[in-house]
Coordinates of C-alpha atoms and ligand atoms in Angstrom, one line a residue:
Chain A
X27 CA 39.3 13.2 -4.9
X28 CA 37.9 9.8 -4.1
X29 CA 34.5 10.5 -2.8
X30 CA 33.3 6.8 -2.6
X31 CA 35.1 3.6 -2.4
X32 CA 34.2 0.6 -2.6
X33 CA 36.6 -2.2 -1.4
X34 CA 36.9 -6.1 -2.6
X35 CA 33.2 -6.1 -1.8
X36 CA 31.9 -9.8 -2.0
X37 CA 27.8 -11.1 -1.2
X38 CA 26.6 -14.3 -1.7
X39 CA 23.1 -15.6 -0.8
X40 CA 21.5 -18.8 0.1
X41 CA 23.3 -21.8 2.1
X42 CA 23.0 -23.0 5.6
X43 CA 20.7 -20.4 7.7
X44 CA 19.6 -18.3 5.0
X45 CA 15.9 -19.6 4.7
X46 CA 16.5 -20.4 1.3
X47 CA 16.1 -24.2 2.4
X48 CA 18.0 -25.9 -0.8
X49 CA 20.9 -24.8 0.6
X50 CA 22.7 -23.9 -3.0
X51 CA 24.8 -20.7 -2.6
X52 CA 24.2 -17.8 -4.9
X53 CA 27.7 -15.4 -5.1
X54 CA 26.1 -12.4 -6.3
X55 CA 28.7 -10.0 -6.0
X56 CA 32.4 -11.1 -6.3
X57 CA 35.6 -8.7 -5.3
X58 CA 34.0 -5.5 -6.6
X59 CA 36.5 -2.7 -6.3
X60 CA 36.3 0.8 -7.6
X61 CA 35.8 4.6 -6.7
X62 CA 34.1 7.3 -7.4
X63 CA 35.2 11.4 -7.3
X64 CA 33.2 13.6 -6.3
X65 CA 30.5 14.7 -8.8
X66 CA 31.6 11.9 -11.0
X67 CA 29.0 9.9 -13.1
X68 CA 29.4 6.0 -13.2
X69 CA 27.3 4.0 -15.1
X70 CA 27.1 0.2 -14.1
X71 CA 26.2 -2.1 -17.2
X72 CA 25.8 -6.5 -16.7
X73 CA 23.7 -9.2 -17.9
X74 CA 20.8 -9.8 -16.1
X75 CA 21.0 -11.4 -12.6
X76 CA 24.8 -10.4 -12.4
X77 CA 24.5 -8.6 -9.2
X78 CA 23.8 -5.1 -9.8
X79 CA 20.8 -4.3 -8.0
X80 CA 22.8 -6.1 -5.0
X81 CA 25.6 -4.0 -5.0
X82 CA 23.7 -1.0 -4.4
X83 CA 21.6 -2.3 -2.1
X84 CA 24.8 -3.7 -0.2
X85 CA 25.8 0.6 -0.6
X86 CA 22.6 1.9 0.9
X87 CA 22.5 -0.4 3.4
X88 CA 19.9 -2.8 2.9
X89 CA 22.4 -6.0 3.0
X90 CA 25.8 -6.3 4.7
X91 CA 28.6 -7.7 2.9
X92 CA 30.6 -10.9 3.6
X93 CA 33.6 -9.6 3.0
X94 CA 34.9 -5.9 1.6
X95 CA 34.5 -2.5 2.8
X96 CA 32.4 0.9 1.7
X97 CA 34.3 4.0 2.7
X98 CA 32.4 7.1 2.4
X99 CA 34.8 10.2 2.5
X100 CA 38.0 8.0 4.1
X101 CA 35.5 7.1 6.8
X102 CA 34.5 3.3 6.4
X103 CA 31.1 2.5 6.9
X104 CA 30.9 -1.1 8.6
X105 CA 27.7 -1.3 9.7
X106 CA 24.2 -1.3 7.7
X107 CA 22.6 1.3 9.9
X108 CA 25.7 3.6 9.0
X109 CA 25.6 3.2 5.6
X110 CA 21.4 4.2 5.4
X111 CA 20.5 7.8 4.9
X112 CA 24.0 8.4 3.4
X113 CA 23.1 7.6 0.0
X114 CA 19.7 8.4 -2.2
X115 CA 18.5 5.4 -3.1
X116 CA 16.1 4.5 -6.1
X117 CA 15.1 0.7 -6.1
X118 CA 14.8 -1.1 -9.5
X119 CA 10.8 -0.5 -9.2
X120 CA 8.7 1.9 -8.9
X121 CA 8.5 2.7 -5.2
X122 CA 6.2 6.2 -5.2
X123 CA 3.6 6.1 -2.3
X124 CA 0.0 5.7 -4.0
X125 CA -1.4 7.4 -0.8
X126 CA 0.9 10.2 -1.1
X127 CA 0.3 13.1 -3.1
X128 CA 3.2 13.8 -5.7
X129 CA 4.8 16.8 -3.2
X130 CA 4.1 14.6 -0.3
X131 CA 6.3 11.7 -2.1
X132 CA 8.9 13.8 -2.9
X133 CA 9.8 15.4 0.3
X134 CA 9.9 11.7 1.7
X135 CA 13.9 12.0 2.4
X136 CA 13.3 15.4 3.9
X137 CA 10.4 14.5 5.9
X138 CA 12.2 11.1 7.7
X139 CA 15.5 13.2 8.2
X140 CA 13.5 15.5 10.4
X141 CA 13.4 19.0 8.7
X142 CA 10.6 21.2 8.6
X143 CA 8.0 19.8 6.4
X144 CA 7.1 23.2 5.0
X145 CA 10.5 24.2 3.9
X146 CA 11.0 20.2 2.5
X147 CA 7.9 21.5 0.9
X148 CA 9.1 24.8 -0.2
X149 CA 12.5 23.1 -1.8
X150 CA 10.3 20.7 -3.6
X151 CA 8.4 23.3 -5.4
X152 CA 11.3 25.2 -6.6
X153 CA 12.5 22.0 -8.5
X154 CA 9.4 21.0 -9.8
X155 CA 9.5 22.6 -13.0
X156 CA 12.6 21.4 -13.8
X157 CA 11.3 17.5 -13.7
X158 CA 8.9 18.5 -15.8
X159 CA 6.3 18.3 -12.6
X160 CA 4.8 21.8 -12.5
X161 CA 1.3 21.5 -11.7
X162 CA 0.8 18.0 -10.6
X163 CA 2.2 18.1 -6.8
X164 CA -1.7 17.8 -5.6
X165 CA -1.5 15.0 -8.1
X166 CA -2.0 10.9 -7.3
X167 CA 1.0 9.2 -8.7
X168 CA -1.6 7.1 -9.9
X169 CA -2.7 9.7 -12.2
X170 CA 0.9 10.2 -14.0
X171 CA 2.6 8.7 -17.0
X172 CA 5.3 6.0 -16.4
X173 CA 8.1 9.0 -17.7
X174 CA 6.5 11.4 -14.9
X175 CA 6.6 8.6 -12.4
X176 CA 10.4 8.1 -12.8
X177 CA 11.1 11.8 -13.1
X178 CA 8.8 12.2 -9.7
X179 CA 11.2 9.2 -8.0
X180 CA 14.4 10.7 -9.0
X181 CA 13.5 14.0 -7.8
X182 CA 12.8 12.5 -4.4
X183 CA 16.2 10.9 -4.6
X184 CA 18.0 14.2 -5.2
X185 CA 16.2 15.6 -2.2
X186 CA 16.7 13.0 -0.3
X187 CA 20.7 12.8 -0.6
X188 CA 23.2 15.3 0.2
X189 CA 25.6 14.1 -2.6
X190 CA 25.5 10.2 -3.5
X191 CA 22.8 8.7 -5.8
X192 CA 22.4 5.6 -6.4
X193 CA 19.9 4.6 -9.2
X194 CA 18.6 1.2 -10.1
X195 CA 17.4 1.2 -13.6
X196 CA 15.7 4.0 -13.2
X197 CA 14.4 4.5 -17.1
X198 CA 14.7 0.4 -17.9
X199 CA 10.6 -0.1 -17.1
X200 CA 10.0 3.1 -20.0
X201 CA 9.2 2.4 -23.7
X202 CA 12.4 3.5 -25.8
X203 CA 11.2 7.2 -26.8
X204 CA 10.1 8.0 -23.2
X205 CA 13.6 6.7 -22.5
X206 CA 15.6 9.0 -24.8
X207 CA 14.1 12.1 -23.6
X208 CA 14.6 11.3 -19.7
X209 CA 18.3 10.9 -20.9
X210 CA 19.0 14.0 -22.8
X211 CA 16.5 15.5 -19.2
X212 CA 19.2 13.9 -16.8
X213 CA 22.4 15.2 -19.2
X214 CA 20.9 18.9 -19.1
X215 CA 20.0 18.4 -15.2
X216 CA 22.8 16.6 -14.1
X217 CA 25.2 20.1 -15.2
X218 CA 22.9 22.3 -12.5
X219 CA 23.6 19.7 -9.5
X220 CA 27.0 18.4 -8.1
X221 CA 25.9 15.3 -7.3
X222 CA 28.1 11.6 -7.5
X223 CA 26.3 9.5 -9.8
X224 CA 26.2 5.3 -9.9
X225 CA 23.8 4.0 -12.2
X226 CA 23.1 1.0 -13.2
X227 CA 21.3 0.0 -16.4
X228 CA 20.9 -2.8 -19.0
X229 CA 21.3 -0.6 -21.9
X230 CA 24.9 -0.1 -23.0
X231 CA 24.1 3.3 -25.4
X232 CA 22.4 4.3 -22.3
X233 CA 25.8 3.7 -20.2
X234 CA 28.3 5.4 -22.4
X235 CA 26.3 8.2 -23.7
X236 CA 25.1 9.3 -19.6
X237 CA 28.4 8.2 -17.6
X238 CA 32.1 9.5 -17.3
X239 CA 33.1 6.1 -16.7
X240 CA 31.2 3.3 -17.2
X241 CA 32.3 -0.4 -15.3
X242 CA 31.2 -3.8 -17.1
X243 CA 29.9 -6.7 -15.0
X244 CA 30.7 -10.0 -15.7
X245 CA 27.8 -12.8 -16.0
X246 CA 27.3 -14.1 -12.0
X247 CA 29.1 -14.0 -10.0
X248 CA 29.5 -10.0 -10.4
X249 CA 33.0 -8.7 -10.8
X250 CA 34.3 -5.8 -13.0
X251 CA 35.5 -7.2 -16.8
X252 CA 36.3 -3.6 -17.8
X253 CA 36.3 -0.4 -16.0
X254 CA 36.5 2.3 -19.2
X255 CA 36.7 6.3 -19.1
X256 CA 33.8 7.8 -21.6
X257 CA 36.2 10.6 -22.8
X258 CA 33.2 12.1 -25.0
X259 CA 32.7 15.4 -25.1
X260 CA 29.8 17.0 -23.5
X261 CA 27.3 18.2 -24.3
X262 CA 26.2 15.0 -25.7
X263 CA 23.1 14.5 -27.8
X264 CA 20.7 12.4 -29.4
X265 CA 24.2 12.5 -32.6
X266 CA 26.7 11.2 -30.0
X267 CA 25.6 7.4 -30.5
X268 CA 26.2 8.1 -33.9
X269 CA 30.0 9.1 -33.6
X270 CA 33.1 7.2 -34.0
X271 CA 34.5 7.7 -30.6
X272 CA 31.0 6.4 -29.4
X273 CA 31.0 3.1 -31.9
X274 CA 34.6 2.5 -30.3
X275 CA 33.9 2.2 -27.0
X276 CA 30.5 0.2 -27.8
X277 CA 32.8 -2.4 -29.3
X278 CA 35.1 -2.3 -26.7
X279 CA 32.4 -2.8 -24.1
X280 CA 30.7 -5.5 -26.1
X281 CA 33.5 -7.4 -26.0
X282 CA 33.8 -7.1 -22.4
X283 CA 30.4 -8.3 -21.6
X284 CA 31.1 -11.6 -23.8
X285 CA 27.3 -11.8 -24.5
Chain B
X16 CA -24.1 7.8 -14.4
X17 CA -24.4 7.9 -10.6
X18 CA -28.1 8.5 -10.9
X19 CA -29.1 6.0 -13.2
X20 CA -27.3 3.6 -11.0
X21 CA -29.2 4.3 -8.2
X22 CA -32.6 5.1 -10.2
X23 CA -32.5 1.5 -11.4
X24 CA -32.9 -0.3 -8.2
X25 CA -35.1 2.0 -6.6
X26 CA -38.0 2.0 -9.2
X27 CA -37.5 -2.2 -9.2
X28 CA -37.8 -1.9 -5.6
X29 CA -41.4 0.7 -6.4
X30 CA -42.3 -1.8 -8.9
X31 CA -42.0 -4.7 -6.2
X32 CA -43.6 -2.6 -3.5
X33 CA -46.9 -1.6 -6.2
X34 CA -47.4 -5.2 -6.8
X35 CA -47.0 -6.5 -4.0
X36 CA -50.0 -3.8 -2.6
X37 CA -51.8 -4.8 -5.2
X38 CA -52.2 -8.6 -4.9
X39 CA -52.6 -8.6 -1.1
X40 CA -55.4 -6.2 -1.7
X41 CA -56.6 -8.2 -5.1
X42 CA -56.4 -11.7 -3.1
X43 CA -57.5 -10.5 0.4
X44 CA -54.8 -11.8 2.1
X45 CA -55.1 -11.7 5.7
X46 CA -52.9 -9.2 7.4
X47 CA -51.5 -11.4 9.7
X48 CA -50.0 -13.7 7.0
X49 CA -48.9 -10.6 4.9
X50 CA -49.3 -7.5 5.6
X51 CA -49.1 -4.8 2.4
X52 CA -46.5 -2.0 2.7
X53 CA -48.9 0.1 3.5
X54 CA -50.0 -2.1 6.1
X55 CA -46.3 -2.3 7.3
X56 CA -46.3 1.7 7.2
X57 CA -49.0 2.1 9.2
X58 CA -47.5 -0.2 12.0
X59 CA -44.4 2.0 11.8
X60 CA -46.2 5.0 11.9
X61 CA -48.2 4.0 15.1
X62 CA -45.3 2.9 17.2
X63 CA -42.9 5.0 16.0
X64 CA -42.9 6.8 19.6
X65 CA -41.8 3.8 20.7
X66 CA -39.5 1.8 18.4
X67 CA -36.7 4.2 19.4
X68 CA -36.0 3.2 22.4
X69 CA -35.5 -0.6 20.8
X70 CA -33.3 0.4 18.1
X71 CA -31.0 3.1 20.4
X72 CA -30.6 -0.3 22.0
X73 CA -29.5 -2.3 19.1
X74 CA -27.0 0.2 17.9
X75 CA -25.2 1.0 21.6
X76 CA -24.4 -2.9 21.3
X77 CA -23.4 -2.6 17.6
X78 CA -21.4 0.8 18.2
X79 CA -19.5 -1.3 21.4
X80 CA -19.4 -4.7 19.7
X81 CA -18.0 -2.6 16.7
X82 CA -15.7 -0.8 18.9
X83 CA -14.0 -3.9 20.4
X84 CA -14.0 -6.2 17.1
X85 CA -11.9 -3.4 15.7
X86 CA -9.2 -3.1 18.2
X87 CA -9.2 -6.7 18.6
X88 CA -9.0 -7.3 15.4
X89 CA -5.8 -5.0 14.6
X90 CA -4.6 -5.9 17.6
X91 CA -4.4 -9.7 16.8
X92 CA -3.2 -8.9 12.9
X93 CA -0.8 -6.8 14.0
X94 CA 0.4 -9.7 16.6
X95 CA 0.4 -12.0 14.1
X96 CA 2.3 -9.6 11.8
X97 CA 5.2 -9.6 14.5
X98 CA 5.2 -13.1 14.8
X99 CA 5.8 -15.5 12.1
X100 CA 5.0 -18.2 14.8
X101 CA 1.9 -17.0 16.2
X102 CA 0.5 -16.1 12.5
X103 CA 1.2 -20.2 11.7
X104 CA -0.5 -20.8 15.2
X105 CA -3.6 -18.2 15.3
X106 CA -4.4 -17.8 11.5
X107 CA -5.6 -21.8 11.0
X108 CA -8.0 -21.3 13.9
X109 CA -9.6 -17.7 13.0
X110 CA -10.8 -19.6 9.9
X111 CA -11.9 -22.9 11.8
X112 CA -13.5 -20.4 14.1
X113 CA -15.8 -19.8 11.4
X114 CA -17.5 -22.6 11.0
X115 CA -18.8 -22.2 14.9
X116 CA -22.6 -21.1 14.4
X117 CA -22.2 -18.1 16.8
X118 CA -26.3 -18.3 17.3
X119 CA -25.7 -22.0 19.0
X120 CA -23.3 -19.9 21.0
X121 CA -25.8 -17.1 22.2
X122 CA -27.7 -19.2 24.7
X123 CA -24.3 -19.7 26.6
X124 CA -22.8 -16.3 26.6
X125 CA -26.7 -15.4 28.5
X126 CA -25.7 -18.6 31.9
X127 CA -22.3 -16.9 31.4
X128 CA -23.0 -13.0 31.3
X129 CA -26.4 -12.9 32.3
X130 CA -29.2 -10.6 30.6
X131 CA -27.2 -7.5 30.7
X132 CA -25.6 -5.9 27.5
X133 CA -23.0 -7.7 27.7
X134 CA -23.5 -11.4 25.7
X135 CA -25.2 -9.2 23.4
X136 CA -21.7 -6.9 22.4
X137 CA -20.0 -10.1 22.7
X138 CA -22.3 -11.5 20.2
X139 CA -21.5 -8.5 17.8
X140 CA -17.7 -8.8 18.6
X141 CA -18.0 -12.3 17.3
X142 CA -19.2 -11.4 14.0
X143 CA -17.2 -8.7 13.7
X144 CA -14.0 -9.4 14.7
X145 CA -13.2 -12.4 11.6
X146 CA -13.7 -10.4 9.0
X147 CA -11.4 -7.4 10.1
X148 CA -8.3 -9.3 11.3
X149 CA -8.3 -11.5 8.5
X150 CA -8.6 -8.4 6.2
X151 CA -6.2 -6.5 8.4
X152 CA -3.9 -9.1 8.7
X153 CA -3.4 -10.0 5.0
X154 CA -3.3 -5.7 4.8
X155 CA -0.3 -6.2 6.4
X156 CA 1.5 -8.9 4.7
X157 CA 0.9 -7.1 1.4
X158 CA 3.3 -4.4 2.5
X159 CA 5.6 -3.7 -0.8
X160 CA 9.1 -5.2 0.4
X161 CA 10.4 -2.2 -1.9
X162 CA 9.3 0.4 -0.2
X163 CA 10.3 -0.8 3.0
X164 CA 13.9 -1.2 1.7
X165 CA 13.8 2.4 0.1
X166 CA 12.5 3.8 3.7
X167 CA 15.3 1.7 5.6
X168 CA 17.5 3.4 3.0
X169 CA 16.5 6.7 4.1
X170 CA 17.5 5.8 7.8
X171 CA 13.7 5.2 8.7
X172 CA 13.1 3.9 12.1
X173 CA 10.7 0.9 12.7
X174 CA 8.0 3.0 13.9
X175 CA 8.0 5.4 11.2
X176 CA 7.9 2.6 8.7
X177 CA 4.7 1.4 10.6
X178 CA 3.4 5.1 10.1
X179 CA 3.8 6.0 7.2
X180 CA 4.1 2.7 4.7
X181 CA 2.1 -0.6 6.6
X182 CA -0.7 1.1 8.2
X183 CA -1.8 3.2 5.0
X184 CA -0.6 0.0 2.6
X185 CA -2.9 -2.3 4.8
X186 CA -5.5 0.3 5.0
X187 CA -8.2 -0.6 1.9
X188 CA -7.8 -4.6 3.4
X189 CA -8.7 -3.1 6.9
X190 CA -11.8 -1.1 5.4
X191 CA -13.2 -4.4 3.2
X192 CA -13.2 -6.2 6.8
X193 CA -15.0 -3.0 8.3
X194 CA -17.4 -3.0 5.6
X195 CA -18.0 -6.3 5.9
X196 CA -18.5 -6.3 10.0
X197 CA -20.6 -3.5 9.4
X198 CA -23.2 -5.2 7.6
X199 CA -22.9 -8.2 10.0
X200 CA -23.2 -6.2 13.0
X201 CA -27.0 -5.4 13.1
X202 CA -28.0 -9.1 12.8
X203 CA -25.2 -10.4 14.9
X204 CA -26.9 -7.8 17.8
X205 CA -30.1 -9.1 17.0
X206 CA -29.0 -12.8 17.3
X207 CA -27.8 -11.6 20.5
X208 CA -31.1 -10.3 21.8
X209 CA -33.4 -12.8 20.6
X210 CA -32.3 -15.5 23.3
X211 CA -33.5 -12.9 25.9
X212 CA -33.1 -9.2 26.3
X213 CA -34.9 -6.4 28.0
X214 CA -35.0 -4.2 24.7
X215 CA -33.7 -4.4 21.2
X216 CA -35.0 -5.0 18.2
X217 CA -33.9 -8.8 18.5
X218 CA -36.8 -8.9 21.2
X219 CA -39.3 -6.7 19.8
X220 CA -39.0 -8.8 16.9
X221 CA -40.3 -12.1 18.9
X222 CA -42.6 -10.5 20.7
X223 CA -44.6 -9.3 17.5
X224 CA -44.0 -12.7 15.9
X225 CA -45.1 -14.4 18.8
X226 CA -48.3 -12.0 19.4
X227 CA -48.7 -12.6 15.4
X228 CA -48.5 -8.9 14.5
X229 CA -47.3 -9.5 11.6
X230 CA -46.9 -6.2 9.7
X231 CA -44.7 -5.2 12.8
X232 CA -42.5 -7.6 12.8
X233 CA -41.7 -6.9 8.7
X234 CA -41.5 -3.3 9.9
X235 CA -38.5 -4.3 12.3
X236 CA -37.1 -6.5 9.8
X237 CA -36.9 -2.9 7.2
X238 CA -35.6 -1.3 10.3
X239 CA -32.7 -3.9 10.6
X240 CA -31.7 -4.0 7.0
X241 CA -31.8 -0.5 6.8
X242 CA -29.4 -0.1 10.0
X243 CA -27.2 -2.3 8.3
X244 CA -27.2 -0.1 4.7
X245 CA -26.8 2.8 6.9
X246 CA -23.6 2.1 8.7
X247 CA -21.9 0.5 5.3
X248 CA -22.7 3.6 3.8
X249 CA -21.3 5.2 6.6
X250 CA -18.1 3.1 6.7
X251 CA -17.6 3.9 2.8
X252 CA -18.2 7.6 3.2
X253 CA -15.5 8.1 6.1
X254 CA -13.3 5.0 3.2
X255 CA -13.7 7.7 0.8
X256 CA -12.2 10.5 3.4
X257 CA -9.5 8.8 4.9
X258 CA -8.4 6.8 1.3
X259 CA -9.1 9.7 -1.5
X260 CA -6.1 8.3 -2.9
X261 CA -7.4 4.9 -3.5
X262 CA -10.7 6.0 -4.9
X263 CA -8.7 7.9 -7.5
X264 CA -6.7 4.7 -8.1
X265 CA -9.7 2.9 -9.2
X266 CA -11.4 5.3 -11.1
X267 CA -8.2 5.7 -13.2
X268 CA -8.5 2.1 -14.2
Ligands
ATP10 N1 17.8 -11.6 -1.0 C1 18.2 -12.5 -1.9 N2 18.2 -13.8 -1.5 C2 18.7 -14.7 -2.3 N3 19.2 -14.5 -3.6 C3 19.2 -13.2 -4.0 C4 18.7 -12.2 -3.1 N4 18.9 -11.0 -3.8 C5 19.5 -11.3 -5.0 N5 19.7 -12.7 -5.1 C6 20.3 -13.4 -6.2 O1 21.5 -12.7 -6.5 C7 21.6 -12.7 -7.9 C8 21.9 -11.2 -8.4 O2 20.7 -10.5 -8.2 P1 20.6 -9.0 -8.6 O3 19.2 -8.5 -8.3 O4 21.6 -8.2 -7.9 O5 20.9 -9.0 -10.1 P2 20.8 -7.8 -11.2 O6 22.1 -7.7 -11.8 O7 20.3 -6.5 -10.5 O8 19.7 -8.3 -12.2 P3 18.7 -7.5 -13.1 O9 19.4 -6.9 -14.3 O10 17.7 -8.6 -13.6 O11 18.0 -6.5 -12.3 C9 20.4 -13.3 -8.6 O12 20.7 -14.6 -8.9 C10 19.4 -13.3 -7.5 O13 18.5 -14.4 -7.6
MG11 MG1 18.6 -5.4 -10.7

């Protein structure tokens, strides 16, 4: 079942009115169609500047579209304001509130959706552990390391959403070690939770080893080049990158992105 | 660590103070063109029965000025914050502002307000207010545009974004200002006083310069700079409540 679809969704930036001031138009994302079913995993892979980050901010609702629709379970979701606190959100950098205590950042969704605090709190706690945060919720995000810092934002995504994610980059600022573990972290996690996954990401092992499907950006403007199942069995591991099924779909994605 | 950094200046400052005994002592100098620290003690300790009332004085102004500077002062950032217009209009003239030497300005605010307490807050308001909505204001602009966009994500409304991301984001810019009014305030209450006041220390002070009693008039100087150390320190203790978070950012660097 189609959980999420997204419709000949086009954004461009810049030209008359925009503040820009030089006028030049930017098209940053260019007839993007696809869905997603529910508890799917879709990894998004582009070059640089292709108009990732701007599609999923045009999904939570922080930019409206020129043209295209977002339908959320058949029901289309027009507006900006309808389309924010549907989705958990997790911007490209690191967003954790430096005044907030680690628990305190985590039950941000809870906290502005207007639940208790103290059972946001109590359903914090419980997960803790399993993002490797047991013992720091009293903690300064200030005091953690860069890995703990992404784990302590994506667990205040998955409280914060019901069933969508939507995750910028969310290991591309960690060294490549720190990276690998977080990846095998989200495989193991991501089999306790049904939650619909789009994340985008720069890394194509990343992509194909994490997603069920994985959709290739052209270079600006944004469109989909190649839209490919990852048929790889699960569970993967750190030998999956290593198999032939995984080296086939590599090249085939390569030669999508036309680097 | 802590100690030592405190130690240091202190034993300079007994160092400085030993001397300084000594030589007026060693050259005779006459008391009334400097008086020892003892000297300066002794004056303290003989009118300390009556400096009081001077200094409760001083600080009701200070505490009012203070007050006022503060709200202003957010007030006007905040404005300035809604409006992209009124920042370009406003912002130029704080700084311009600055170069007004708010002592030429005393003598007027007295044929405007009188003798009262009031020129004298206004005095302390205009020393105070610059430094916290400029602080305030820049506090403001420095929001992260990514956390605002992960808030409006979450369905935050415009209040709540005020709440719980600008006001806490602009909050160490706010406390620099407050520190910074803090330390102005004593002598901006002074300035206020010395062009004519009932009490104060801004009066005392002339009247033991003008009857040359000049180990009193160093004793009310001490008095004002300590005032002034005493409400930074205070401002940086209630910092350290209200920010715990920041502290613990610095140290970590
Ligand atoms: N608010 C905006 N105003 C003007 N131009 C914008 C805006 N947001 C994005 N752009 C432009 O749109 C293009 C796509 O940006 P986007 O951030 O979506 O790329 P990206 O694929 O996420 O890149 P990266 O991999 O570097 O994160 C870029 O050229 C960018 O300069
Ligand atoms: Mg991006």
């Amino acid at each position: 079942m189609t959980l999420l679809a997204v419709e000949a969704l086009s954004k461009s930036f810049g030209g008359r009115g925009s503040g820009r001031g030089d006028g030049a138009v930017v098209e940053a994302v260019a007839d993007v169609t696809f869905g997603a079913a529910a508890g799917e995993f879709v990894t998004i892979i582009g070059p640089s500047g292709c108009g990732k980050s701007t599609l999923l901010r045009l999904l939570a609702g922080l930019e409206q579209p020129d043209s295209g629709r977002i339908v959320l379970e058949g029901r289309p979701l027009a507006q900006a304001r309808e389309r924010q606190g549907r989705f958990g959100y997790m911007p490209q950098r690191d967003t954790l509130l430096p005044w907030r205590t680690v628990l305190e950042n985590v039950i941000l969704g809870l906290e502005l959706a207007g639940g208790s605090r103290e059972e946001a709190r109590e359903e914090a706690r419980q997960l803790l552990p399993l993002f490797g945060l047991e013992g720091f919720e009293e903690a300064w995000p200030s005091a953690l390391s860069g890995g703990m810092r992404q784990r302590a934002a994506l667990l205040r995504t998955f409280l914060a959403a019901d069933d969508i994610l939507l995750l910028d980059e969310p290991f591309g600022a960690l060294d490549a070690l720190t990276r690998r573990v977080l990846q095998q972290w989200l495989l193991g996690v991501r089999t306790r939770f049904q939650k619909t996954i789009v994340f985008i990401t720069h890394d194509i092992d990343e992509a194909l080893l994490l997603g069920d499907r994985v959709l290739v950006f052209s270079p600006r403007p944004g469109r989909i080049a190649a839209d490919l199942a990852i048929d790889l069995p699960h569970p993967r591991g750190e030998e999956t990158v290593l198999e032939a099924g995984f080296t086939a779909l590599k090249r085939s994605a390569l030669a999508h992105l036309k680097l | 660590m802590r100690t030592t950094r405190l130690f240091v200046p202190a034993l300079v400052l007994i160092v400085l103070a030993v001397v300084w005994e000594l030589a007026v002592r060693g050259l005779a100098v006459p008391v009334w063109i400097l008086p020892s620290p003892s000297a300066i003690w002794q004056s303290f300790w003989e009118t300390r029965d009556l400096i009081g009332v001077h200094v409760g004085q001083t600080l009701l102004e200070v505490a009012i000025g203070v007050a006022v500077a503060v709200t202003a002062g957010v007030a006007v950032a905040a404005a300035m914050d809604f409006s992209p217009w009124l920042r370009r209009a406003i912002y130029p003239l704080l700084v311009i502002s600055q170069t007004v030497p708010i002592i030429a300005l005393a003598p007027l605010l007295i044929i405007w307000f009188g003798f009262g307490i009031a020129p004298k807050v206004i005095v302390v308001t205009l020393f105070c207010f610059f430094p916290i909505a400029v602080n305030t204001s820049d506090g403001l602009t420095a929001t992260e545009p990514d956390i605002v966009d992960l808030f409006r994500s979450m369905g935050a409304t415009w209040p709540q974004i005020w709440r719980k991301v600008r006001l806490p984001a602009a909050g160490p810019y706010f406390f620099s200002g407050l520190k910074i009014a803090a330390t102005y305030s004593v002598a901006g209450a002074v300035v206020g006083e010395w062009v004519g006041a009932k009490q104060g220390l801004g009066i005392y002070l002339l009247r033991m310069s003008a009857a040359f009693k000049t180990a009193s008039v160093f004793m009310t100087i001490a008095i004002i700079s300590l005032l002034s150390i005493v409400l930074f320190l205070t401002v940086f203790v209630v910092e350290r409540r209200i920010m715990p978070w920041y502290f613990a950012e610095r140290s970590e660097q």
